[in-house]
PDB file of C-alpha atoms in Angstrom:
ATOM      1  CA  UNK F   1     119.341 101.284 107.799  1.00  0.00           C
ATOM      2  CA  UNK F   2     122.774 101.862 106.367  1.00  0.00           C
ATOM      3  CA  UNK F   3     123.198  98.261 106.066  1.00  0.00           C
ATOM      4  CA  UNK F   4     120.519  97.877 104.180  1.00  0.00           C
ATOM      5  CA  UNK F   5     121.407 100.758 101.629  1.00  0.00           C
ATOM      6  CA  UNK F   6     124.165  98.628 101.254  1.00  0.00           C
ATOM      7  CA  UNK F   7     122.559  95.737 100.446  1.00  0.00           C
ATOM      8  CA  UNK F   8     120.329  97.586  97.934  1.00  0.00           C
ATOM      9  CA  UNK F   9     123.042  97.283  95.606  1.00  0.00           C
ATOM     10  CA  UNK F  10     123.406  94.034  95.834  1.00  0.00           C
ATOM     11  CA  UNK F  11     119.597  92.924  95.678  1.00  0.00           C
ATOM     12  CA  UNK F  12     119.734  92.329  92.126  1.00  0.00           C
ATOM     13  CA  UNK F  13     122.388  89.229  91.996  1.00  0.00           C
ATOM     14  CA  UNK F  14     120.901  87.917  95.609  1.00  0.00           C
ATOM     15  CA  UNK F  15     119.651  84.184  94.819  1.00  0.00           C
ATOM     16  CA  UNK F  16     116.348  83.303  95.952  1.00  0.00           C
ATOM     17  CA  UNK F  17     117.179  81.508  99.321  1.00  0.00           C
ATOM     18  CA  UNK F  18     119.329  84.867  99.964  1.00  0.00           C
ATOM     19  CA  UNK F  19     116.206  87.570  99.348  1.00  0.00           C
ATOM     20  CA  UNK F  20     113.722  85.378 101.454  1.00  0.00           C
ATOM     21  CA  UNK F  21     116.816  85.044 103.903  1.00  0.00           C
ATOM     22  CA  UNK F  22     117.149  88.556 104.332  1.00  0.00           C
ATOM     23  CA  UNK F  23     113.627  89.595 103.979  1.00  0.00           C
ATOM     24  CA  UNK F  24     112.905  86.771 107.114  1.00  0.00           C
ATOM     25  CA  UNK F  25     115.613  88.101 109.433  1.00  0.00           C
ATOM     26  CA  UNK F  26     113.709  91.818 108.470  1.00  0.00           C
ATOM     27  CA  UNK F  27     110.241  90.152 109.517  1.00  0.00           C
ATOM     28  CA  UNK F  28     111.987  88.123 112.770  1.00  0.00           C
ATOM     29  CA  UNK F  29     114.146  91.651 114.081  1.00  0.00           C
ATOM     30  CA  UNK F  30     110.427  93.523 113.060  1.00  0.00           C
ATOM     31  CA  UNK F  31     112.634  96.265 111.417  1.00  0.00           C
ATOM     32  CA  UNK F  32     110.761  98.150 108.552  1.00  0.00           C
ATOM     33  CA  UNK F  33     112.330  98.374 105.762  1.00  0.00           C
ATOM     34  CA  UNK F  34     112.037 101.618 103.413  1.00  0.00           C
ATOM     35  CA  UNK F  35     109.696 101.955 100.920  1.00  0.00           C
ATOM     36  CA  UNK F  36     112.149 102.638  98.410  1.00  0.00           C
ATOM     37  CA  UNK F  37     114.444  99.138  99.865  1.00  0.00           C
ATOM     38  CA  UNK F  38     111.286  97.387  99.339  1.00  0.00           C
ATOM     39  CA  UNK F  39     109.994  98.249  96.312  1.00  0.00           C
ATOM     40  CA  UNK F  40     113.521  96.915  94.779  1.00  0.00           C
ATOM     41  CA  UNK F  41     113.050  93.980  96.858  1.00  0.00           C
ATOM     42  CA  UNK F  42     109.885  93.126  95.324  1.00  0.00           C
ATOM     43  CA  UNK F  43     111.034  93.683  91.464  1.00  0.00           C
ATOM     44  CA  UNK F  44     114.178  91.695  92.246  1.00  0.00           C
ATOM     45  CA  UNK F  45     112.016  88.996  93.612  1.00  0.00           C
ATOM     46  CA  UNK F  46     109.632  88.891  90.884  1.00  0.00           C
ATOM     47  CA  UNK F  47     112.339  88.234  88.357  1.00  0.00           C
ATOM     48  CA  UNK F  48     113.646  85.104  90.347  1.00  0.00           C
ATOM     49  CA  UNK F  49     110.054  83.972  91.436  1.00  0.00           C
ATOM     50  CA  UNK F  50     110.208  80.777  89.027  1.00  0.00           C
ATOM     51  CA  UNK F  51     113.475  79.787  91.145  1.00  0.00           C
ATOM     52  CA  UNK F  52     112.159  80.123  94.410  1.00  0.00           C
ATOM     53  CA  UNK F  53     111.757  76.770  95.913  1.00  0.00           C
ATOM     54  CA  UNK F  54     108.066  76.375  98.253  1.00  0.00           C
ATOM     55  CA  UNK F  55     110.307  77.458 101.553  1.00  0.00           C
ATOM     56  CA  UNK F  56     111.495  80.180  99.559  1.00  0.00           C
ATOM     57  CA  UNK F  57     107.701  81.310  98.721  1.00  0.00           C
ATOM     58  CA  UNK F  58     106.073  80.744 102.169  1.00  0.00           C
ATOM     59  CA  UNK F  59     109.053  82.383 103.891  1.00  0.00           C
ATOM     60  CA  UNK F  60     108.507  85.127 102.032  1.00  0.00           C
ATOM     61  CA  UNK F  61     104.685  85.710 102.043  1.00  0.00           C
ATOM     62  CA  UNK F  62     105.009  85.225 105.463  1.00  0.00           C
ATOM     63  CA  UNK F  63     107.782  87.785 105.871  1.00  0.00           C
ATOM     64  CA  UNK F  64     105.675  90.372 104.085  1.00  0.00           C
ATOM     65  CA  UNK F  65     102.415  89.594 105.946  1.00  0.00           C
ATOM     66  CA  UNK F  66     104.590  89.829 109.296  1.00  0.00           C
ATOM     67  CA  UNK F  67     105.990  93.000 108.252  1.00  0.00           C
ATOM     68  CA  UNK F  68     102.661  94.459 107.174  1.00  0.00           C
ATOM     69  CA  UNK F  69     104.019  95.122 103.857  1.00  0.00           C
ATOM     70  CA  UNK F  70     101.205  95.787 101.479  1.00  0.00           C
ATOM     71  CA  UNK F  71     102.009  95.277  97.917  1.00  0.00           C
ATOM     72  CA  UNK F  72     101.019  95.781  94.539  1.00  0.00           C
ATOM     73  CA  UNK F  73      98.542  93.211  93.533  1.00  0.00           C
ATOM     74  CA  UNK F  74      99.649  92.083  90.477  1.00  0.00           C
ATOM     75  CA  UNK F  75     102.821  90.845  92.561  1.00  0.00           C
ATOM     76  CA  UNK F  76     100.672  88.962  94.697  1.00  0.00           C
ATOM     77  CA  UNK F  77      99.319  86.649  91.937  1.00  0.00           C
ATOM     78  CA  UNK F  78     102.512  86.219  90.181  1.00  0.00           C
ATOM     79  CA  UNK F  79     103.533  84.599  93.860  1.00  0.00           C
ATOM     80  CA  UNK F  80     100.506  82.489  94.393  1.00  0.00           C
ATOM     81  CA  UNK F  81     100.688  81.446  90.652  1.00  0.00           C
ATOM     82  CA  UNK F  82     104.106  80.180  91.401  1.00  0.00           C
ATOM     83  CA  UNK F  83     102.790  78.731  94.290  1.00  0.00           C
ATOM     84  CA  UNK F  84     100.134  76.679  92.397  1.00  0.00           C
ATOM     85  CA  UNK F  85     103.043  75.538  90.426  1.00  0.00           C
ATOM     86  CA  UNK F  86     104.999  74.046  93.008  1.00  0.00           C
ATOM     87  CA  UNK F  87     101.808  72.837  96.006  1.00  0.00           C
ATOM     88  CA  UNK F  88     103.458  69.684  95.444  1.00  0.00           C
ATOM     89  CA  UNK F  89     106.588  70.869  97.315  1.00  0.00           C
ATOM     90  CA  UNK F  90     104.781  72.244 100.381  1.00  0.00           C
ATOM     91  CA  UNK F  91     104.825  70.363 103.437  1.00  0.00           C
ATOM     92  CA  UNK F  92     101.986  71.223 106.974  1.00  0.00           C
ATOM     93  CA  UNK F  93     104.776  74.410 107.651  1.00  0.00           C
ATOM     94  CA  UNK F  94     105.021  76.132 104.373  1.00  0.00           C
ATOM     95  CA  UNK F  95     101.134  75.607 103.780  1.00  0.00           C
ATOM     96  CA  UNK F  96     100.480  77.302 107.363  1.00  0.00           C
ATOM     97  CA  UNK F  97     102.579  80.112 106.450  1.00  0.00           C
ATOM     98  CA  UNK F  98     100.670  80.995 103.455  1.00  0.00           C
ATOM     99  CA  UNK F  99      97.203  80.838 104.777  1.00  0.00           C
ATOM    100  CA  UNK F 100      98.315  82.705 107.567  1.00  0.00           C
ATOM    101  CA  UNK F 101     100.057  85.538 105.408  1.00  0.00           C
ATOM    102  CA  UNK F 102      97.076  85.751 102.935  1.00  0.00           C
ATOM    103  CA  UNK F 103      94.928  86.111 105.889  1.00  0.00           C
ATOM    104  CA  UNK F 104      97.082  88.742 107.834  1.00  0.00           C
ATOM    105  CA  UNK F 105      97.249  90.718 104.012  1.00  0.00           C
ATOM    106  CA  UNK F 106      93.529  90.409 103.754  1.00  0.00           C
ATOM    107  CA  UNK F 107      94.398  89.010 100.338  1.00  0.00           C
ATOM    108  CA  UNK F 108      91.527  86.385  99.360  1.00  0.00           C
ATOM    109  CA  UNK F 109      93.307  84.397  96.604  1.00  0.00           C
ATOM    110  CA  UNK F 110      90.616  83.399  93.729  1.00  0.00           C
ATOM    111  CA  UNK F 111      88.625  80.016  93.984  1.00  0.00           C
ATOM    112  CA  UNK F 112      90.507  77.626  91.691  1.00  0.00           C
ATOM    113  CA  UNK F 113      93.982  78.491  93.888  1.00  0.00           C
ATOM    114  CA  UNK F 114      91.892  77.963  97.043  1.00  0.00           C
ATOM    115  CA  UNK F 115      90.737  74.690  95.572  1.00  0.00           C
ATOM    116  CA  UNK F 116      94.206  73.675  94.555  1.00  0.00           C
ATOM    117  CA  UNK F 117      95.747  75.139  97.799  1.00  0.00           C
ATOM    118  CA  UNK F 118      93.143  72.508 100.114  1.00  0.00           C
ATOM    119  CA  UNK F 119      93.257  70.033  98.113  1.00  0.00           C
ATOM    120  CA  UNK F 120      97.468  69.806  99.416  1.00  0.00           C
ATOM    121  CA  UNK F 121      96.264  71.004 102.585  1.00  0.00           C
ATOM    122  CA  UNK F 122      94.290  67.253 102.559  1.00  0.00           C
ATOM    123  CA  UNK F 123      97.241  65.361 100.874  1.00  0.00           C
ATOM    124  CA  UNK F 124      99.639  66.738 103.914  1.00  0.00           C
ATOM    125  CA  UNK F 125      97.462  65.850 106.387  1.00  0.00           C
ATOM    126  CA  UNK F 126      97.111  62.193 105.051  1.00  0.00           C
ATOM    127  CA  UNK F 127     100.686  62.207 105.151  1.00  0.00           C
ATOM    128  CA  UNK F 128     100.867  63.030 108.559  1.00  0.00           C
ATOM    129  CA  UNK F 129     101.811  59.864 111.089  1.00  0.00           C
ATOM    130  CA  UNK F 130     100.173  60.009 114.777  1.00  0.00           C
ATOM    131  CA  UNK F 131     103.895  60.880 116.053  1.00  0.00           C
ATOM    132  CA  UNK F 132     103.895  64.210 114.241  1.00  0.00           C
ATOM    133  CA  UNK F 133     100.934  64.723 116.392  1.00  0.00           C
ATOM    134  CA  UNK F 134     101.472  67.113 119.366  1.00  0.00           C
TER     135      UNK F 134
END
């Protein structure tokens, strides 16, 4: 915990691979983070949400969903709208992720993001080869 007090400090000039780096190592070691260290997570995030890359944004839905972190709502569509901006980027891993987190956050996004979100769910799977096939 003192660690992450630490860290707290230093939330605000973490780059986006470093915040859904740490968060991920929090979700892997299943250590709960305060409510006060994650409620400056999540602001911090927000600001840099338009940099995170689609690794970056299914890492960290994931993380939350694994750490049972339930959120403020209006964060949650600021995520999945940056999501919907950059579907083309996610590959079969990063789209699993997601459906898994919104599932384990009983979050149902709304229907056009659903649409959007299968309709990349279909253009993965075409790109799939019979190798990548267990």
């Amino acid at each position: 915990e003192q660690m992450l007090d630490v860290m707290t400090a230093h939330l605000s000039r973490m780059q986006p691979a470093d915040l859904s780096g740490t968060l991920h190592a929090l979700a892997l070691l299943q250590h709960q983070p305060s409510g006060r260290w994650m409620s400056r997570f999540l602001h911090t995030s927000r600001l840099r949400l338009r940099r995170f890359r689609a690794q970056h944004l299914a890492s960290t839905l994931w993380s939350l969903a694994k750490l049972n972190v339930r959120h403020d709502r209006r964060w949650m569509e600021w995520a999945l709208a940056e999501c919907t901006h950059k579907l083309g980027g996610f590959g079969a891993q990063e789209l699993a992720n997601t459906a898994w987190a919104m599932a384990r956050l009983g979050y149902r996004p709304p229907p056009p993001w659903q649409r959007a979100f299968l309709q990349r769910v279909q253009e993965v799977m075409h790109e799939l080869r019979e190798e990548d096939w267990p």
